[in-house]
Coordinates of C-alpha atoms (C1' of nucleotides) in Angstrom, one line a residue:
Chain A
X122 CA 28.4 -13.2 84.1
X123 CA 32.1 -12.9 85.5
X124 CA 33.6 -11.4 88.6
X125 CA 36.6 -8.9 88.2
X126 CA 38.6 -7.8 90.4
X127 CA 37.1 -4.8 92.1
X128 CA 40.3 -2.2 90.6
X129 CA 37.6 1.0 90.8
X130 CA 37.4 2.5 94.4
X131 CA 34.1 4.1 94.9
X132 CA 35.5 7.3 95.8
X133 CA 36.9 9.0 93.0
X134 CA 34.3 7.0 90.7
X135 CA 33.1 8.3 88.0
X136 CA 30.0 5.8 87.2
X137 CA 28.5 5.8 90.7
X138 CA 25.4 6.9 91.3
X139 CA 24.5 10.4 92.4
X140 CA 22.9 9.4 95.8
X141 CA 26.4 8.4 97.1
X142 CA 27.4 11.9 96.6
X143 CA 26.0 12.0 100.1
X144 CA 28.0 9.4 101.6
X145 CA 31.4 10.3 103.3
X146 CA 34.8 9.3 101.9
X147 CA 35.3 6.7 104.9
X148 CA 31.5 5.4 104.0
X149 CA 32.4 4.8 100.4
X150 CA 35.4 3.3 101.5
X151 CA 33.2 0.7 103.2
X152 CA 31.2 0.5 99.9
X153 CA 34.1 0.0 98.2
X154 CA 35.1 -3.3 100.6
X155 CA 31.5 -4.4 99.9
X156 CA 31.0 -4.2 96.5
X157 CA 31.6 -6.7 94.0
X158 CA 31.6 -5.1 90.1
X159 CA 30.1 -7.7 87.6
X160 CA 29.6 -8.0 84.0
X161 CA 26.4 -9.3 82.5
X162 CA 26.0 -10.0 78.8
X163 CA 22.6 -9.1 77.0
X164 CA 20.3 -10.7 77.9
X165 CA 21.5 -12.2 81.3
X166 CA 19.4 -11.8 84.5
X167 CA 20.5 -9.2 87.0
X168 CA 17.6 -10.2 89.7
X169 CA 15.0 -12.5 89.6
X170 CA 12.0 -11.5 90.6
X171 CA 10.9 -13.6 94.1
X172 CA 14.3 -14.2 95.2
X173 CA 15.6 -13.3 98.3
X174 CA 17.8 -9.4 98.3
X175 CA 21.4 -9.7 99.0
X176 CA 22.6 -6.5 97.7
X177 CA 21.5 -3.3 95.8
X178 CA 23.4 -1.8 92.4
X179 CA 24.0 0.8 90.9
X180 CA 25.0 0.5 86.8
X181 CA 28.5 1.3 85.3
X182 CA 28.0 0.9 81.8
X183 CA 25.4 -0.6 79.1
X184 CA 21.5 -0.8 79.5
X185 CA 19.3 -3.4 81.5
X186 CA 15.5 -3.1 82.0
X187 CA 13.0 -3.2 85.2
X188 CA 10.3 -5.5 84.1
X189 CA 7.3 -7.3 86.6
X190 CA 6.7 -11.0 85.5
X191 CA 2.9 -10.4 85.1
X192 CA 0.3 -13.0 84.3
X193 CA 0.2 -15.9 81.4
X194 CA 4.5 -14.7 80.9
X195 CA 3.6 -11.9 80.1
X196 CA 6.4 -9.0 81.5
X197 CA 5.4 -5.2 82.1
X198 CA 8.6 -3.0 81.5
X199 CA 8.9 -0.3 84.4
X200 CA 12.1 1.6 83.4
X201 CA 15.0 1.0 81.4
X202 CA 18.6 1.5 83.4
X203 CA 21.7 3.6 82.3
X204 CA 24.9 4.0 83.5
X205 CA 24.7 5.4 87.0
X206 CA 21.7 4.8 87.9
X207 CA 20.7 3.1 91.1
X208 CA 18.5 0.3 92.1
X209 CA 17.1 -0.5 95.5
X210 CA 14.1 -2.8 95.2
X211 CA 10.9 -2.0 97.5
X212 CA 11.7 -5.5 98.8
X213 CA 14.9 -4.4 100.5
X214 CA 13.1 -2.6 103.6
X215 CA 9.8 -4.9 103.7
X216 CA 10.3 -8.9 102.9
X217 CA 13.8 -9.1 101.5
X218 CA 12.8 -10.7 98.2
X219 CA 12.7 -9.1 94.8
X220 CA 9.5 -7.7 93.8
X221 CA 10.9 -7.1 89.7
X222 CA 13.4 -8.7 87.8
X223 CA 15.9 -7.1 85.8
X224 CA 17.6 -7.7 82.7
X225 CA 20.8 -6.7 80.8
X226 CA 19.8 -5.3 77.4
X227 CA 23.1 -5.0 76.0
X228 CA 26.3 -5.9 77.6
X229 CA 26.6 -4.4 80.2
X230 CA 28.7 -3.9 84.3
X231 CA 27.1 -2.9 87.6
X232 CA 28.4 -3.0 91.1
X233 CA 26.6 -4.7 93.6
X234 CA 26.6 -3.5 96.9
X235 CA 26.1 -5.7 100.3
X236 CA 22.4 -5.0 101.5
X237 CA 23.4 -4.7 105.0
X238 CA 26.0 -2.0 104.2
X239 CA 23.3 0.1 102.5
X240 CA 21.0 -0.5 105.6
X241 CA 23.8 0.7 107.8
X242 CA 24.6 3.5 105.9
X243 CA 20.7 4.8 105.9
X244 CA 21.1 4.3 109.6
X245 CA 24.3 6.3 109.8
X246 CA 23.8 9.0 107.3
X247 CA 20.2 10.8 107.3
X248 CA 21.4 12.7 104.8
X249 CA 21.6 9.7 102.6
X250 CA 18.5 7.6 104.2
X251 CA 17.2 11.6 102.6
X252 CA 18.4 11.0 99.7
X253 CA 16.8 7.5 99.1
X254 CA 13.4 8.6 100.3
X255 CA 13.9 11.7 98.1
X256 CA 14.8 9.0 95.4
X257 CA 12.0 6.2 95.6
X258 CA 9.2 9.2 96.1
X259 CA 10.7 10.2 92.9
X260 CA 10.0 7.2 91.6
X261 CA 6.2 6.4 93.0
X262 CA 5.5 10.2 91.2
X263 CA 6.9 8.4 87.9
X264 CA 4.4 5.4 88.7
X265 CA 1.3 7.2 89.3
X266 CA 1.9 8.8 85.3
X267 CA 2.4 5.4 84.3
X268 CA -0.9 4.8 85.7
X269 CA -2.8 7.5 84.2
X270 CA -1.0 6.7 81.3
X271 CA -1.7 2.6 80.5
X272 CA -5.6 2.7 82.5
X273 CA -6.8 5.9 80.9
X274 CA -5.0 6.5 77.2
X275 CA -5.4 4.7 74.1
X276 CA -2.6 2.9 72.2
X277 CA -1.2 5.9 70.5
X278 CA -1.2 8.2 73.7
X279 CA 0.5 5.4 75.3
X280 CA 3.0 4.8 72.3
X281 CA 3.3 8.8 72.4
X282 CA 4.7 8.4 76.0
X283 CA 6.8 5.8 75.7
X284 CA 8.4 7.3 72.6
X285 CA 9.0 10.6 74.7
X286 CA 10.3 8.4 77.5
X287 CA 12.5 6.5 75.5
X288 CA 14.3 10.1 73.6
X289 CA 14.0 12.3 76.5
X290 CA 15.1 9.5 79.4
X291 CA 16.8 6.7 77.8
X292 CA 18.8 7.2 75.1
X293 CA 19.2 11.1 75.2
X294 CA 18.9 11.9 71.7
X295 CA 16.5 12.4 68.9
X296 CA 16.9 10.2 66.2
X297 CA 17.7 7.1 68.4
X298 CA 18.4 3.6 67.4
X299 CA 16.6 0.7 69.7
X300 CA 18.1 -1.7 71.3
X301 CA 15.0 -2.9 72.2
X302 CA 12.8 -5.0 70.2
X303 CA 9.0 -4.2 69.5
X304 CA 7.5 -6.8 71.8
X305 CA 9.5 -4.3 74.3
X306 CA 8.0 -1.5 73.2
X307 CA 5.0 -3.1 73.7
X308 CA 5.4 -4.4 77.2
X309 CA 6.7 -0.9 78.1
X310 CA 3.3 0.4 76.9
X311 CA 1.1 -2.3 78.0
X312 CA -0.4 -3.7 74.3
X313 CA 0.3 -6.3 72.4
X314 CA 3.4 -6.2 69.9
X315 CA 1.4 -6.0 67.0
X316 CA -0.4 -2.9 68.1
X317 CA 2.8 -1.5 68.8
X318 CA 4.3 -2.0 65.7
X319 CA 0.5 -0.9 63.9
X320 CA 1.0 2.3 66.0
X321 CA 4.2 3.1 65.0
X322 CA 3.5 2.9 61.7
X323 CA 0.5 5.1 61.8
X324 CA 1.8 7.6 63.6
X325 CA 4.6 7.7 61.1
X326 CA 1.9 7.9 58.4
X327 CA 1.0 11.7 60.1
X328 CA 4.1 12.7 59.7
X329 CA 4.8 12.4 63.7
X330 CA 7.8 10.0 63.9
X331 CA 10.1 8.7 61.8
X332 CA 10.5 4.9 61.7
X333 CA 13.2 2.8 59.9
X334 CA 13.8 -0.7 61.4
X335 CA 15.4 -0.1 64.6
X336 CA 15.6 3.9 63.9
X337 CA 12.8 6.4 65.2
X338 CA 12.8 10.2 64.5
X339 CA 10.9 12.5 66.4
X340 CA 9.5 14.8 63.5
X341 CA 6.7 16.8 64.9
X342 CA 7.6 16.7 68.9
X343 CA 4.1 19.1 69.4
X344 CA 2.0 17.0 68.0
X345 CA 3.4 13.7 70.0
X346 CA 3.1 15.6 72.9
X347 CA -0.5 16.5 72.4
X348 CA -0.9 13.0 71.2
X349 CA -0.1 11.7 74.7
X350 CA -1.9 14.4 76.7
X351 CA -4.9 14.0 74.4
X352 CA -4.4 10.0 75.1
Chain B
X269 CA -14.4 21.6 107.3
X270 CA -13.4 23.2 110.7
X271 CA -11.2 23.3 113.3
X272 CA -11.6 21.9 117.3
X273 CA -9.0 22.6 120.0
X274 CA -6.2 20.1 120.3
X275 CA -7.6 18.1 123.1
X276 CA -5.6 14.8 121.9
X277 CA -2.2 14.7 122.8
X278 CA -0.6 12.3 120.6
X279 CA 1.9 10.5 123.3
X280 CA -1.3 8.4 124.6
X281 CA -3.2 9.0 121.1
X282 CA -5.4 4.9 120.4
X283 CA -6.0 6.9 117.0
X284 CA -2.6 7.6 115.7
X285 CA -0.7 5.9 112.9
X286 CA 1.5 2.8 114.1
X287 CA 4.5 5.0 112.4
X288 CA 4.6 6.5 115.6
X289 CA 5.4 4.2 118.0
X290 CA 8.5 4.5 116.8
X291 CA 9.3 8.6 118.4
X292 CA 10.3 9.3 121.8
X293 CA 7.9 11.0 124.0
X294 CA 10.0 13.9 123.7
X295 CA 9.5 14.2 119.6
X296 CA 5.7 12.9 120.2
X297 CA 5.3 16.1 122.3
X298 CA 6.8 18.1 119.1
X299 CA 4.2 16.5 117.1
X300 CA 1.4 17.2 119.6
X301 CA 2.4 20.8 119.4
X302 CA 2.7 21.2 115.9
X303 CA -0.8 19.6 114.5
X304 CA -4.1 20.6 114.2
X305 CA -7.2 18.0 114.3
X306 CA -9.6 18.5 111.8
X307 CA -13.0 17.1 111.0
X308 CA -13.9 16.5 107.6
X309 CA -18.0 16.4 106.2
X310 CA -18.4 13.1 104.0
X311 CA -17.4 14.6 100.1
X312 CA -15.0 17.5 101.3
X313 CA -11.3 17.6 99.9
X314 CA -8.7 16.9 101.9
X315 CA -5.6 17.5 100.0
X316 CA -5.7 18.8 96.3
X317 CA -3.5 17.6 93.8
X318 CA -1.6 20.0 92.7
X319 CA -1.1 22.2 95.4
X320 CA 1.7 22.4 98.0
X321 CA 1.9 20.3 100.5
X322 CA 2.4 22.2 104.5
X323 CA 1.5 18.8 106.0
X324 CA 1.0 15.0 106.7
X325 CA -2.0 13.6 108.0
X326 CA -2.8 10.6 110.0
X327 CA -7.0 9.4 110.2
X328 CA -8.3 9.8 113.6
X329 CA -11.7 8.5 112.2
X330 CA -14.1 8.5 109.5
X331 CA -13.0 7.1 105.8
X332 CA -11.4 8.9 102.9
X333 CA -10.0 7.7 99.4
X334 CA -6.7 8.3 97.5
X335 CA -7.2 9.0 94.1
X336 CA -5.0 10.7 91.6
X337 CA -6.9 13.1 88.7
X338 CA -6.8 12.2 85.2
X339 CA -7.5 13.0 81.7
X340 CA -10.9 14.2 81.1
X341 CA -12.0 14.4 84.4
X342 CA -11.8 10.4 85.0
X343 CA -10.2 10.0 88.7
X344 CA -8.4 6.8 89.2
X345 CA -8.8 5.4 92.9
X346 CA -5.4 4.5 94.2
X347 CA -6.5 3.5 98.0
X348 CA -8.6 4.1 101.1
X349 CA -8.4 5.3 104.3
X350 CA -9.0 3.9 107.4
X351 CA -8.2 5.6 110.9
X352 CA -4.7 5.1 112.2
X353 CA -3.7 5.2 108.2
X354 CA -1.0 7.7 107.5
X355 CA -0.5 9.8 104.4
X356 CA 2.6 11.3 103.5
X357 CA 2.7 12.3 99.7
X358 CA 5.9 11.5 97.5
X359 CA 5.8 14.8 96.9
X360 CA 6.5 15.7 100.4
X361 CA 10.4 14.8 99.7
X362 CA 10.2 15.8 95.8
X363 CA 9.0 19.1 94.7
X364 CA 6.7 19.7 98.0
X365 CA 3.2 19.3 95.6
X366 CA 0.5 16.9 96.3
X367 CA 0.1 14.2 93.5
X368 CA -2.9 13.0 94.3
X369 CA -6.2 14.0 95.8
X370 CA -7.8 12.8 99.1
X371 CA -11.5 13.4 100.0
X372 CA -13.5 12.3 102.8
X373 CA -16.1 9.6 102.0
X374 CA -17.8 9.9 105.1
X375 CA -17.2 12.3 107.4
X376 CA -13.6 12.3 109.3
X377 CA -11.1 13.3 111.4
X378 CA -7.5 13.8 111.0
X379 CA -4.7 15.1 112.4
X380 CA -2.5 17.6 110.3
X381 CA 1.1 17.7 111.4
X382 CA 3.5 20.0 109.8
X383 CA 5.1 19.0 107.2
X384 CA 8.5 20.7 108.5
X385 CA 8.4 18.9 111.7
X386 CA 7.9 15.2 110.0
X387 CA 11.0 16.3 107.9
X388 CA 13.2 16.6 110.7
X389 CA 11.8 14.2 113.3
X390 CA 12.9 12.2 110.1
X391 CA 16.6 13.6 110.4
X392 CA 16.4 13.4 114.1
X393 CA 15.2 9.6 114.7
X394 CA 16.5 7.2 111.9
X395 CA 14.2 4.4 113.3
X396 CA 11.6 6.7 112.4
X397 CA 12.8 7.1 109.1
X398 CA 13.5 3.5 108.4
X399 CA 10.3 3.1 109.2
X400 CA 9.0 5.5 106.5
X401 CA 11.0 4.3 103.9
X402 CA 9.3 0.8 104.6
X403 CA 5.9 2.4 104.8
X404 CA 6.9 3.9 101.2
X405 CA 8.1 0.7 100.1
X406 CA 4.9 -1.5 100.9
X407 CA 3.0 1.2 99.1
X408 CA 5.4 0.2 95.6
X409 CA 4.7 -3.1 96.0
X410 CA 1.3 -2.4 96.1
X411 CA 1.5 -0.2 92.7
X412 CA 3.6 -3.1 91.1
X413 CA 0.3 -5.8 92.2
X414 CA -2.2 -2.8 91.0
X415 CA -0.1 -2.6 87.9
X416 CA -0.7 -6.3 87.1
X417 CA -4.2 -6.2 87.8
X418 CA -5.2 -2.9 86.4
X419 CA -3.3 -3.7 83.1
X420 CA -3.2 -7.4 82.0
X421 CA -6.5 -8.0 83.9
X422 CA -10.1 -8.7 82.1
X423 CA -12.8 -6.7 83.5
X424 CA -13.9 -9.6 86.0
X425 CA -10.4 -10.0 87.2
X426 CA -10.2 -6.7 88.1
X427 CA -13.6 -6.7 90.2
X428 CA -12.2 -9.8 91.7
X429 CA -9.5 -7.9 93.0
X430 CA -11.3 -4.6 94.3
X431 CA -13.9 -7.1 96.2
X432 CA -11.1 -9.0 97.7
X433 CA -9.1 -5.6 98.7
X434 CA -12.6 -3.6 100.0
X435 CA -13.5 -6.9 102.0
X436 CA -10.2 -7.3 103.6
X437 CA -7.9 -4.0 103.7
X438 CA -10.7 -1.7 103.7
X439 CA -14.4 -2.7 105.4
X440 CA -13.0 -6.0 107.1
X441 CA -15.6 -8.4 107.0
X442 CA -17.6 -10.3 104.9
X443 CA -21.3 -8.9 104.2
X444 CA -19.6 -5.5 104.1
X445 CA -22.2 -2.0 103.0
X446 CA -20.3 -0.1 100.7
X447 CA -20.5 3.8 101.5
X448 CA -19.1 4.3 98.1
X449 CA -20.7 4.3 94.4
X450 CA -20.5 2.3 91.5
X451 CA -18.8 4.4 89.8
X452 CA -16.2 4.7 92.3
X453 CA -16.1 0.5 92.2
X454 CA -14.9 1.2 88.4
X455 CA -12.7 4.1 89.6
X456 CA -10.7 1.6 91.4
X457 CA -10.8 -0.9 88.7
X458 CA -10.1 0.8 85.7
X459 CA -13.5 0.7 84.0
X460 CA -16.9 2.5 83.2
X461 CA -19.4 2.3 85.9
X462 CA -21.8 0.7 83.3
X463 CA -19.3 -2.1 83.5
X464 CA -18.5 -2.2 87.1
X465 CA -22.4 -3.1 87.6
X466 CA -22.5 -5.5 85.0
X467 CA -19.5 -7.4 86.1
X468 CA -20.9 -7.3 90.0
X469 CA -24.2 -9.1 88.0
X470 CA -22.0 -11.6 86.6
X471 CA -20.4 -12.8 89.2
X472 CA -23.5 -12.5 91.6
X473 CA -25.2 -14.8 88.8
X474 CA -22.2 -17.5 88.9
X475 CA -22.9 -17.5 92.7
X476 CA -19.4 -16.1 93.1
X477 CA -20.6 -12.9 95.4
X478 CA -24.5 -11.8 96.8
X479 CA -25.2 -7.7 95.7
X480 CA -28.1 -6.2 97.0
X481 CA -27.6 -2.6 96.3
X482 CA -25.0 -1.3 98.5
X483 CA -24.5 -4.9 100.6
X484 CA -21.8 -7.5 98.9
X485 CA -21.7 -10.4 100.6
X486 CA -18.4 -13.1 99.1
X487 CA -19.9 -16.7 98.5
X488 CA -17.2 -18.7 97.1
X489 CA -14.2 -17.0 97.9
X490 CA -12.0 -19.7 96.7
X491 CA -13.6 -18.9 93.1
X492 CA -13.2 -15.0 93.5
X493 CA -9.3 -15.4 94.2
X494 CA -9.2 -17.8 91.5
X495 CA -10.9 -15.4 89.3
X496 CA -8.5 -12.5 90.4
X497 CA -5.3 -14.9 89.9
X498 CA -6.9 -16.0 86.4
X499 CA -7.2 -12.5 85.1
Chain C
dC202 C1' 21.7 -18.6 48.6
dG203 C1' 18.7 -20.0 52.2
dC204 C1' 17.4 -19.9 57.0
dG205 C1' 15.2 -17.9 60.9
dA206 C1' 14.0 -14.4 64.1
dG207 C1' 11.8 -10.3 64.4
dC208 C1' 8.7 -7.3 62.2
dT209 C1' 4.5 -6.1 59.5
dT210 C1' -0.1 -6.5 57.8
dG211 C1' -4.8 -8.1 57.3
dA212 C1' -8.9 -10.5 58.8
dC213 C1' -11.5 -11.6 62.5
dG214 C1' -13.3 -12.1 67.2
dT215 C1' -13.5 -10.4 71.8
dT216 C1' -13.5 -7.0 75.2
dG217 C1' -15.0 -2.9 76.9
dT218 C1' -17.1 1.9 76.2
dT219 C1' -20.7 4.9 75.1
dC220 C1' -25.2 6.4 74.6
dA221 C1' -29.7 6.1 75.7
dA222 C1' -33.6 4.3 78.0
dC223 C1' -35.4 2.6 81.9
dT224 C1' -35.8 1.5 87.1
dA225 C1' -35.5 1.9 92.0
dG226 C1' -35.3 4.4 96.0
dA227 C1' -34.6 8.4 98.8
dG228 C1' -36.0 12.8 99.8
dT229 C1' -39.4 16.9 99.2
dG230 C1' -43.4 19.5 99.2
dG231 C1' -48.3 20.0 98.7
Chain D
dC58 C1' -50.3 10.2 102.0
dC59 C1' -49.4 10.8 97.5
dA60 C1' -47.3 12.7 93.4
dC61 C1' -42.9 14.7 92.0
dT62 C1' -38.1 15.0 91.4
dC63 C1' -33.4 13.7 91.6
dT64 C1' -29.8 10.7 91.8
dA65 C1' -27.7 6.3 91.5
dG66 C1' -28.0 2.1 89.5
dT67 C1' -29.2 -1.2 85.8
dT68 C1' -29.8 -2.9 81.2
dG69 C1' -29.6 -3.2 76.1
dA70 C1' -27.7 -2.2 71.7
dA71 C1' -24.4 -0.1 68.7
dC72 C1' -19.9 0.8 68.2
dA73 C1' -14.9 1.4 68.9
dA74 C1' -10.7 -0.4 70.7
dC75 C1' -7.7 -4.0 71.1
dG76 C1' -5.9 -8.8 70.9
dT77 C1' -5.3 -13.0 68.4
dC78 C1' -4.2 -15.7 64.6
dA79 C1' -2.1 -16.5 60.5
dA80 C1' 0.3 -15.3 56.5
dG81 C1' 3.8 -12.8 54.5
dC82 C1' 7.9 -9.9 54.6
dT83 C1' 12.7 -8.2 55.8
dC84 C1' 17.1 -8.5 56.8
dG85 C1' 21.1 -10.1 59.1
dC86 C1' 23.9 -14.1 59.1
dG87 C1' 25.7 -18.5 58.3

DNA sequence: CGCGAGCTTGACGTTGTTCAACTAGAGTGG
DNA sequence: CCACTCTAGTTGAACAACGTCAAGCTCGCG
């Protein structure tokens, strides 16, 4: 992890997230002064989970994932992060301290923005303090499914959804090659890596998915669906 | 369910939501014109899940619970309700539907204020929005804790955890009489109600808690945290 | 060619659910 | 005052789901 020199101005940006759409050009000026664009190699921490909040980000480039440090080391994966996406912990407007941790995947950049600059500008703007309620409601909708989804389905439901999640929301495509190893898979749907990998393969065996190494093909998209409505 | 005149007005309101404090009189006076107090028998629906949302609530009195509906008729308990709590749905600033259920568990009263009028007391008072955004924010930290228990939690673990949250967020005191089932004990912890009973045995036989039917009284509650923290 | 990390597979034990029977207690009506 | 009923709660036994442990495999990489 390596500073450079902050050459992109958050106005004509390309990468930024969509909430500062709602931001003036003189407010994403200030952002601009405020920001500091880093590079994190796979694998490198972006926040650590209990630490105090000094800024929020929002991702340029590469992939990093939203994980809670759970009990006995073991993480739970919340979300994975693309490029433009934005991250403003809970902790930022209750105790200041990181309630996840998060995790380049692959190589990847993100600009991180003062915290006090974003609190000023959700002062300033209600259009934007809108946006961000609009945007973490969003995300507490996505959290009770996750509920329903790791208390009340069995393993293949829950492999079903995050298989769905990970070609619909993540990598965009159909057959999609993981970066993401199968204890990730697992922590995303809350079993054990083995189970993971048994499910996989069994759902291959129906003739759902596709699975090669690192490589999964959505074959009968239907069936996966009822699979993880069924549970 | 029915409805009485508006005696309350909410500028001098003991029973309103903290959230509040922070309007002018002016906007309190908005509110006070634009709710309607209902009462609510014990079992009756507040909000549906599902439907669209024309309102917020706050408690006057009484006790309700949260709970989102899942597959095969299994409800999952996300929180009670005392009076002064507020309720806002996520859906409120997403795609205006309720996402969870709330039902009176014994009867109730509560204040429906428009949902229009929370939107732009919202746009009008940015201390009161700041304030909502934290009041959404301690509610994701509270998913993220649930999230650990409910998933990498063993049955007594879990228990541990609803005791410790019915004894002090929800009844606050010790020997506290539930006025809610066994079944809706396992609602809230992710598991049968055959098990919910059991595991209250259990812990009543390692002197951990005292259950007489509806009365659970917490003996060793160094143990019980330890238990929750253990898993 | 060999090493090692990640992945797979099988066997086994544990955890938790389900089903069914039983019990306790709160109404209800004769 | 006593059956009767109904519901919630408890308990046991069988079963299914899932995790753990250990062994073996694959494949990229030196």
């Amino acid at each position: 992890m390596y500073n450079t020199p902050n050459k992109r101005n958050c106005v004509d940006c390309l990468k930024r997230s969509p909430l500062f759409n709602f931001l003036t050009q003189e407010q994403l000026e200030l952002v601009s002064k405020n920001k500091t664009e880093i590079d994190f190699k796979a694998g490198e921490i972006i926040y650590k989970q209990g630490t105090v909040i000094n800024d929020v980000i929002s991702l340029n480039a590469g992939m990093a994932k939203i994980y809670i440090e759970g009990l006995n080391n073991r993480d739970m994966i919340i979300s994975f992060l693309n490029a433009t996406h934005f991250v403003g912990g809970p902790g930022i407007f209750v105790d200041n301290k990181h309630h996840f941790s998060i995790k380049a995947v692959e190589d990847s950049s993100a600009c991180l923005i003062d915290g006090d600059v974003f609190k000023k500008l959700i002062k300033d703007n209600h259009e934007f303090a809108y946006a961000i309620l609009r945007f973490i409601s969003e995300k507490s909708i996505y959290y009770f499914n996750r509920f329903i989804s790791l208390t009340q389905k069995q393993m293949p439901g829950r492999i079903a959804d995050a298989i769905l999640y990970l070609s619909k929301d993540v990598y965009k495509c159909n057959p999609f090659d993981l970066n993401i190893s199968r204890q990730e898979i697992g922590e995303l749907s809350a079993m054990s890596t083995e189970s993971a990998s048994r499910i996989l393969n069994d759902l291959q065996k129906e003739g759902v998915i596709k699975v090669k190494g690192k490589r999964i093909e959505i074959i009968n998209e239907n069936l996966l669906k009822e699979i993880s409505i069924k549970g």
